């Protein structure tokens, strides 16, 4: 009997051991599963923290961009102030000869193409505006400026109350706060802007290929003398032909609003009021 009992006990133990081992293995797998879940949870929390950090970083970038904008504006403003004067004109330095002239000398220049005979003051390494301010003598309301040299095309601003006759200018824009007359252009750019002003802009015996672009509300551009030629006209509301300006040659596309023929020939022959030569 004892042998049978021992055999049964051994058989029982042999049956129980695989189950225990299986239970142990299952417990290990379950345990491993819990650890996996916990690790996944930890990783999700880490990702959430990373995401939060990313959003925070995004906000910081946005704030940085916002802070940068005023600095850019400030730099642009400083650059603008450095390159312009109170009238908003681009300041280009050069050499000029300047003098006040009489009304008679001014009219004689436009009617007879005679250069005013007057003692000129030479100013160097300065701007057009400063050259005007440096004129000595009695202010007659008329002045003559002969441009000797300019570093680049500049913005020419005629002071209010002045009539300025400019010889050999190099202009990229014109602001006629007063009246300004150009007698010859040196290396004119493709486009010359006529800005807002209370006065007039006159081209005297001017042969160039620049396009005149009016940006003011009531531009007045005058052509006088012979052989006037331009590259085109855009946005100029009022165009006048005066003195001996019997023809205006235009070599590009143009738009005209109001054209006034006030030449000497028309004064003597009113019936030819609309007669002038326009060449494309």
Short mmCIF file of C-alpha atoms in Angstrom, two decimals:
data_model
loop_
_atom_site.label_atom_id
_atom_site.label_comp_id
_atom_site.label_asym_id
_atom_site.label_seq_id
_atom_site.Cartn_x
_atom_site.Cartn_y
_atom_site.Cartn_z
CA UNK A 1 0.00 0.00 0.00
CA UNK A 2 2.75 2.34 0.85
CA UNK A 3 4.27 1.90 -2.58
CA UNK A 4 0.90 2.68 -4.21
CA UNK A 5 0.49 5.73 -2.02
CA UNK A 6 3.95 6.95 -2.93
CA UNK A 7 3.21 6.40 -6.61
CA UNK A 8 -0.07 8.31 -6.33
CA UNK A 9 1.62 11.12 -4.50
CA UNK A 10 4.30 11.29 -7.14
CA UNK A 11 1.67 11.31 -9.88
CA UNK A 12 -0.22 14.05 -8.08
CA UNK A 13 2.91 16.09 -7.68
CA UNK A 14 3.70 15.65 -11.35
CA UNK A 15 0.22 16.95 -12.27
CA UNK A 16 0.37 19.89 -9.89
CA UNK A 17 3.85 21.12 -10.92
CA UNK A 18 3.00 21.98 -14.59
CA UNK A 19 -0.10 23.85 -13.43
CA UNK A 20 1.92 25.78 -10.88
CA UNK A 21 4.56 26.51 -13.45
CA UNK A 22 1.86 27.55 -15.89
CA UNK A 23 0.31 29.77 -13.26
CA UNK A 24 3.69 31.22 -12.51
CA UNK A 25 4.30 31.90 -16.19
CA UNK A 26 0.85 33.43 -16.59
CA UNK A 27 1.51 35.58 -13.58
CA UNK A 28 4.75 36.71 -15.12
CA UNK A 29 3.06 37.56 -18.42
CA UNK A 30 0.34 39.53 -16.63
CA UNK A 31 2.93 41.28 -14.58
CA UNK A 32 4.82 42.11 -17.75
CA UNK A 33 1.60 43.40 -19.26
CA UNK A 34 1.06 45.74 -16.31
CA UNK A 35 4.58 47.04 -16.68
CA UNK A 36 3.96 47.60 -20.38
CA UNK A 37 0.78 49.54 -19.65
CA UNK A 38 2.57 51.57 -17.02
CA UNK A 39 5.40 52.30 -19.45
CA UNK A 40 2.92 53.27 -22.14
CA UNK A 41 1.18 55.57 -19.70
CA UNK A 42 4.50 57.11 -18.76
CA UNK A 43 5.37 57.63 -22.42
CA UNK A 44 1.97 59.22 -23.10
CA UNK A 45 2.48 61.58 -20.18
CA UNK A 46 5.94 62.41 -21.49
CA UNK A 47 4.50 63.04 -24.94
CA UNK A 48 1.83 65.26 -23.41
CA UNK A 49 4.53 67.20 -21.57
CA UNK A 50 6.52 67.45 -24.79
CA UNK A 51 3.40 68.63 -26.59
CA UNK A 52 2.83 71.22 -23.92
CA UNK A 53 6.41 72.31 -24.27
CA UNK A 54 5.97 72.53 -28.03
CA UNK A 55 2.89 74.73 -27.65
CA UNK A 56 4.72 76.85 -25.15
CA UNK A 57 7.63 77.11 -27.54
CA UNK A 58 5.23 78.12 -30.29
CA UNK A 59 3.85 80.91 -28.15
CA UNK A 60 7.35 82.08 -27.40
CA UNK A 61 8.14 82.18 -31.11
CA UNK A 62 4.98 84.19 -31.72
CA UNK A 63 5.94 86.64 -29.02
CA UNK A 64 9.41 86.86 -30.51
CA UNK A 65 7.97 87.65 -33.92
CA UNK A 66 5.73 90.30 -32.42
CA UNK A 67 8.67 91.86 -30.63
CA UNK A 68 10.71 91.83 -33.81
CA UNK A 69 8.18 93.77 -35.91
CA UNK A 70 8.66 97.15 -34.20
CA UNK A 71 12.41 96.75 -34.53
CA UNK A 72 12.05 96.28 -38.28
CA UNK A 73 9.76 99.29 -38.49
CA UNK A 74 12.22 101.27 -36.47
CA UNK A 75 15.07 100.30 -38.77
CA UNK A 76 13.03 101.17 -41.83
CA UNK A 77 12.11 104.51 -40.33
CA UNK A 78 15.72 105.28 -39.47
CA UNK A 79 16.81 104.34 -42.94
CA UNK A 80 14.11 106.58 -44.39
CA UNK A 81 15.14 109.48 -42.17
CA UNK A 82 18.75 109.02 -43.15
CA UNK A 83 18.00 109.19 -46.87
CA UNK A 84 15.31 111.88 -46.96
CA UNK A 85 14.84 115.42 -45.79
CA UNK A 86 11.74 117.08 -44.33
CA UNK A 87 10.12 117.23 -47.76
CA UNK A 88 10.63 113.50 -48.26
CA UNK A 89 13.24 114.01 -50.98
CA UNK A 90 16.13 111.66 -51.56
CA UNK A 91 19.25 113.58 -50.67
CA UNK A 92 22.06 113.15 -53.17
CA UNK A 93 25.23 115.16 -52.82
CA UNK A 94 26.95 116.97 -55.63
CA UNK A 95 28.37 120.28 -56.80
CA UNK A 96 26.24 123.26 -57.83
CA UNK A 97 26.54 126.83 -59.01
CA UNK A 98 23.76 129.04 -57.67
CA UNK A 99 22.61 132.65 -57.89
CA UNK A 100 19.53 134.84 -57.72
CA UNK A 101 18.43 136.25 -61.07
CA UNK A 102 15.91 138.85 -62.12
CA UNK A 103 12.53 138.20 -63.68
CA UNK A 104 13.84 139.72 -66.89
CA UNK A 105 16.77 137.31 -67.00
CA UNK A 106 14.44 134.41 -66.33
CA UNK A 107 12.01 135.35 -69.11
CA UNK A 108 14.86 136.03 -71.50
CA UNK A 109 16.23 132.54 -70.88
CA UNK A 110 12.91 130.86 -71.73
CA UNK A 111 12.06 133.06 -74.69
CA UNK A 112 15.44 133.45 -76.33
CA UNK A 113 17.32 130.44 -74.95
CA UNK A 114 19.97 132.70 -73.44
CA UNK A 115 21.78 131.64 -70.32
CA UNK A 116 21.52 134.23 -67.52
CA UNK A 117 24.70 136.27 -67.14
CA UNK A 118 25.26 136.45 -63.41
CA UNK A 119 28.00 135.75 -60.89
CA UNK A 120 27.47 132.24 -59.58
CA UNK A 121 28.40 130.87 -56.17
CA UNK A 122 29.92 127.38 -56.20
CA UNK A 123 28.92 124.94 -53.48
CA UNK A 124 30.34 121.43 -53.28
CA UNK A 125 29.56 118.16 -51.54
CA UNK A 126 26.04 119.25 -50.71
CA UNK A 127 22.43 118.61 -51.72
CA UNK A 128 20.13 120.52 -54.04
CA UNK A 129 18.06 121.82 -51.11
CA UNK A 130 21.15 122.99 -49.24
CA UNK A 131 22.49 124.61 -52.39
CA UNK A 132 19.31 126.67 -52.67
CA UNK A 133 19.60 127.69 -49.04
CA UNK A 134 23.17 128.87 -49.59
CA UNK A 135 22.35 131.49 -52.25
CA UNK A 136 23.58 134.91 -51.22
CA UNK A 137 22.26 138.35 -52.08
CA UNK A 138 18.80 139.82 -52.43
CA UNK A 139 16.06 137.25 -52.85
CA UNK A 140 14.31 138.19 -56.09
CA UNK A 141 12.04 135.15 -56.08
CA UNK A 142 13.97 133.79 -59.09
CA UNK A 143 17.11 131.69 -58.91
CA UNK A 144 19.39 129.89 -61.32
CA UNK A 145 21.03 126.56 -60.43
CA UNK A 146 23.62 124.91 -62.63
CA UNK A 147 24.27 121.31 -61.63
CA UNK A 148 27.97 120.51 -61.98
CA UNK A 149 27.91 116.97 -60.67
CA UNK A 150 25.55 114.59 -58.85
CA UNK A 151 26.34 111.20 -57.36
CA UNK A 152 22.98 109.80 -58.50
CA UNK A 153 19.56 110.85 -59.74
CA UNK A 154 17.92 112.94 -57.01
CA UNK A 155 14.54 114.28 -55.93
CA UNK A 156 14.27 117.96 -56.86
CA UNK A 157 12.02 120.01 -54.60
CA UNK A 158 11.16 123.59 -55.56
CA UNK A 159 10.57 125.72 -52.44
CA UNK A 160 7.20 127.39 -52.12
CA UNK A 161 7.26 130.97 -53.38
CA UNK A 162 10.36 130.41 -55.55
CA UNK A 163 10.86 130.05 -59.31
CA UNK A 164 13.89 127.85 -59.92
CA UNK A 165 15.66 127.48 -63.26
CA UNK A 166 17.81 124.32 -63.19
CA UNK A 167 20.47 123.54 -65.77
CA UNK A 168 21.77 120.00 -66.39
CA UNK A 169 19.71 118.32 -63.69
CA UNK A 170 19.68 114.62 -62.95
CA UNK A 171 16.22 114.02 -61.53
CA UNK A 172 14.30 110.92 -60.53
CA UNK A 173 11.35 112.89 -59.12
CA UNK A 174 10.12 116.48 -58.98
CA UNK A 175 8.07 118.17 -56.26
CA UNK A 176 6.89 121.59 -57.47
CA UNK A 177 5.99 123.33 -54.22
CA UNK A 178 7.10 126.39 -56.19
CA UNK A 179 7.70 126.61 -59.94
CA UNK A 180 10.68 124.71 -61.33
CA UNK A 181 12.09 124.74 -64.86
CA UNK A 182 14.51 122.14 -66.23
CA UNK A 183 16.87 123.25 -68.97
CA UNK A 184 18.56 120.06 -70.05
CA UNK A 185 18.72 116.70 -68.29
CA UNK A 186 21.84 114.62 -67.70
CA UNK A 187 21.37 110.83 -67.91
CA UNK A 188 17.65 110.90 -67.01
CA UNK A 189 16.14 107.66 -65.61
CA UNK A 190 13.44 105.65 -67.35
CA UNK A 191 10.72 107.24 -65.20
CA UNK A 192 10.52 110.69 -63.63
CA UNK A 193 7.80 111.12 -61.04
CA UNK A 194 5.90 114.41 -60.81
CA UNK A 195 4.76 114.62 -57.20
CA UNK A 196 2.05 116.65 -55.50
CA UNK A 197 2.79 120.38 -55.41
CA UNK A 198 1.18 123.80 -55.74
CA UNK A 199 3.48 124.96 -58.53
CA UNK A 200 4.35 123.93 -62.07
CA UNK A 201 7.03 121.77 -63.67
CA UNK A 202 8.48 123.05 -66.94
CA UNK A 203 10.73 121.31 -69.44
CA UNK A 204 12.62 123.72 -71.68
CA UNK A 205 14.11 122.43 -74.94
CA UNK A 206 14.21 118.98 -73.38
CA UNK A 207 15.00 115.92 -75.48
CA UNK A 208 14.84 112.76 -73.37
CA UNK A 209 13.25 109.32 -73.35
CA UNK A 210 11.99 109.26 -69.78
CA UNK A 211 8.34 108.61 -68.99
CA UNK A 212 6.70 111.35 -66.93
CA UNK A 213 4.50 109.83 -64.24
CA UNK A 214 2.16 112.19 -62.42
CA UNK A 215 1.13 111.18 -58.90
CA UNK A 216 -0.35 114.48 -57.71
CA UNK A 217 -4.00 115.51 -57.78
CA UNK A 218 -3.61 118.46 -60.17
CA UNK A 219 -0.27 118.17 -61.96
CA UNK A 220 0.75 120.99 -64.28
CA UNK A 221 3.54 120.19 -66.73
CA UNK A 222 4.68 122.80 -69.25
CA UNK A 223 6.75 122.33 -72.38
CA UNK A 224 8.36 125.41 -73.86
CA UNK A 225 11.07 125.97 -76.42
CA UNK A 226 11.73 123.76 -79.39
CA UNK A 227 12.58 120.09 -79.83
CA UNK A 228 10.83 118.73 -76.75
CA UNK A 229 10.72 114.95 -76.68
CA UNK A 230 9.84 112.45 -73.96
CA UNK A 231 9.40 108.70 -73.62
CA UNK A 232 5.76 108.86 -72.49
CA UNK A 233 3.25 110.52 -70.19
CA UNK A 234 1.12 108.86 -67.51
CA UNK A 235 -1.13 110.40 -64.87
CA UNK A 236 -0.31 114.05 -65.68
CA UNK A 237 -3.60 115.92 -65.61
CA UNK A 238 -2.65 119.20 -67.31
CA UNK A 239 -0.13 119.69 -70.11
CA UNK A 240 0.71 123.12 -71.51
CA UNK A 241 2.59 124.06 -74.68
CA UNK A 242 4.04 127.56 -74.39
CA UNK A 243 6.41 129.99 -76.09
CA UNK A 244 7.95 128.33 -79.15
CA UNK A 245 6.89 124.80 -78.29
CA UNK A 246 5.20 123.95 -81.58
CA UNK A 247 5.73 120.23 -81.30
CA UNK A 248 5.95 117.55 -78.66
CA UNK A 249 7.39 114.19 -79.61
CA UNK A 250 6.34 111.22 -77.50
CA UNK A 251 8.07 107.91 -78.11
CA UNK A 252 5.94 105.60 -75.96
CA UNK A 253 2.41 104.84 -74.81
CA UNK A 254 0.77 107.82 -73.13
CA UNK A 255 -2.48 109.10 -71.69
CA UNK A 256 -3.66 112.69 -71.98
CA UNK A 257 -6.32 114.45 -69.93
CA UNK A 258 -6.07 118.18 -70.65
CA UNK A 259 -3.77 119.75 -73.25
CA UNK A 260 -3.50 123.52 -73.57
CA UNK A 261 -1.79 125.10 -76.55
CA UNK A 262 -0.57 128.52 -75.42
CA UNK A 263 2.27 129.01 -77.88
CA UNK A 264 3.07 132.37 -79.43
CA UNK A 265 1.75 131.12 -82.75
CA UNK A 266 -1.66 130.38 -81.23
CA UNK A 267 -1.84 133.83 -79.67
CA UNK A 268 -1.50 135.32 -83.15
CA UNK A 269 -3.67 132.65 -84.80
CA UNK A 270 -6.47 131.63 -82.41
CA UNK A 271 -8.06 129.50 -85.11
CA UNK A 272 -5.16 127.05 -84.75
CA UNK A 273 -5.73 126.55 -81.04
CA UNK A 274 -5.64 122.77 -81.24
CA UNK A 275 -2.82 122.56 -83.76
CA UNK A 276 0.35 120.92 -82.52
CA UNK A 277 2.48 118.01 -83.56
CA UNK A 278 2.33 114.85 -81.48
CA UNK A 279 4.59 112.07 -82.68
CA UNK A 280 4.48 108.44 -81.53
#
